[in-house]
Amino acid sequence: SLIPFGNRLVVFFGDLANSLDSALHCFDLQRRRWSDLAVGGEHPRARSDHAAIPCGGGVLIFGGRGSSNECVNDTSLLR
């Protein structure tokens, strides 16, 4: 997912060449630089086919499919 977040774009990976990844990256639009994001609390597990939106000063990630193609029915608020 690519989520606009102020002057940044947040990327939550998912399906990467037939494997799942839960990495979070940020692109600063003013500085034109990529960085990794550290998340406080529990990091969401890797998934594909999820939904993500900016929400309350963070990024809300919902649902998707897990590594065994099972439906993931959880929500994570990343701050």
mmCIF file of C-alpha atoms in Angstrom, residues 3-5 8-9 12 14 20-23 25-29 38-39 41 45 47 52 60 62 68 71 74 78:
data_model
loop_
_atom_site.group_PDB
_atom_site.id
_atom_site.type_symbol
_atom_site.label_atom_id
_atom_site.label_comp_id
_atom_site.label_asym_id
_atom_site.label_seq_id
_atom_site.Cartn_x
_atom_site.Cartn_y
_atom_site.Cartn_z
ATOM 1 C CA ILE A 3 -0.473 5.961 1.854
ATOM 2 C CA PRO A 4 -0.161 9.777 1.582
ATOM 3 C CA PHE A 5 0.729 11.153 5.018
ATOM 4 C CA ARG A 8 5.443 11.927 3.118
ATOM 5 C CA LEU A 9 4.381 8.760 1.391
ATOM 6 C CA PHE A 12 3.510 -0.907 3.715
ATOM 7 C CA GLY A 14 2.701 -6.931 1.057
ATOM 8 C CA LEU A 20 5.003 -11.540 1.934
ATOM 9 C CA ASP A 21 6.751 -8.664 3.671
ATOM 10 C CA SER A 22 5.651 -6.362 6.493
ATOM 11 C CA ALA A 23 8.319 -3.693 6.031
ATOM 12 C CA HIS A 25 9.167 2.654 4.433
ATOM 13 C CA CYS A 26 8.686 6.380 4.055
ATOM 14 C CA PHE A 27 9.454 8.752 1.194
ATOM 15 C CA ASP A 28 9.901 12.382 2.233
ATOM 16 C CA LEU A 29 8.512 14.500 -0.623
ATOM 17 C CA ALA A 38 10.166 2.285 13.257
ATOM 18 C CA VAL A 39 6.762 1.507 14.724
ATOM 19 C CA GLY A 41 3.927 -1.286 19.719
ATOM 20 C CA ARG A 45 2.177 -9.415 10.377
ATOM 21 C CA ARG A 47 -0.005 -9.774 4.373
ATOM 22 C CA ALA A 52 -4.537 1.020 4.460
ATOM 23 C CA LEU A 60 -4.605 2.076 9.792
ATOM 24 C CA PHE A 62 -6.985 -3.773 7.871
ATOM 25 C CA SER A 68 -1.005 -19.453 3.762
ATOM 26 C CA CYS A 71 -8.078 -14.341 5.382
ATOM 27 C CA ASP A 74 -7.385 -7.779 12.092
ATOM 28 C CA LEU A 78 0.699 2.319 13.244
#
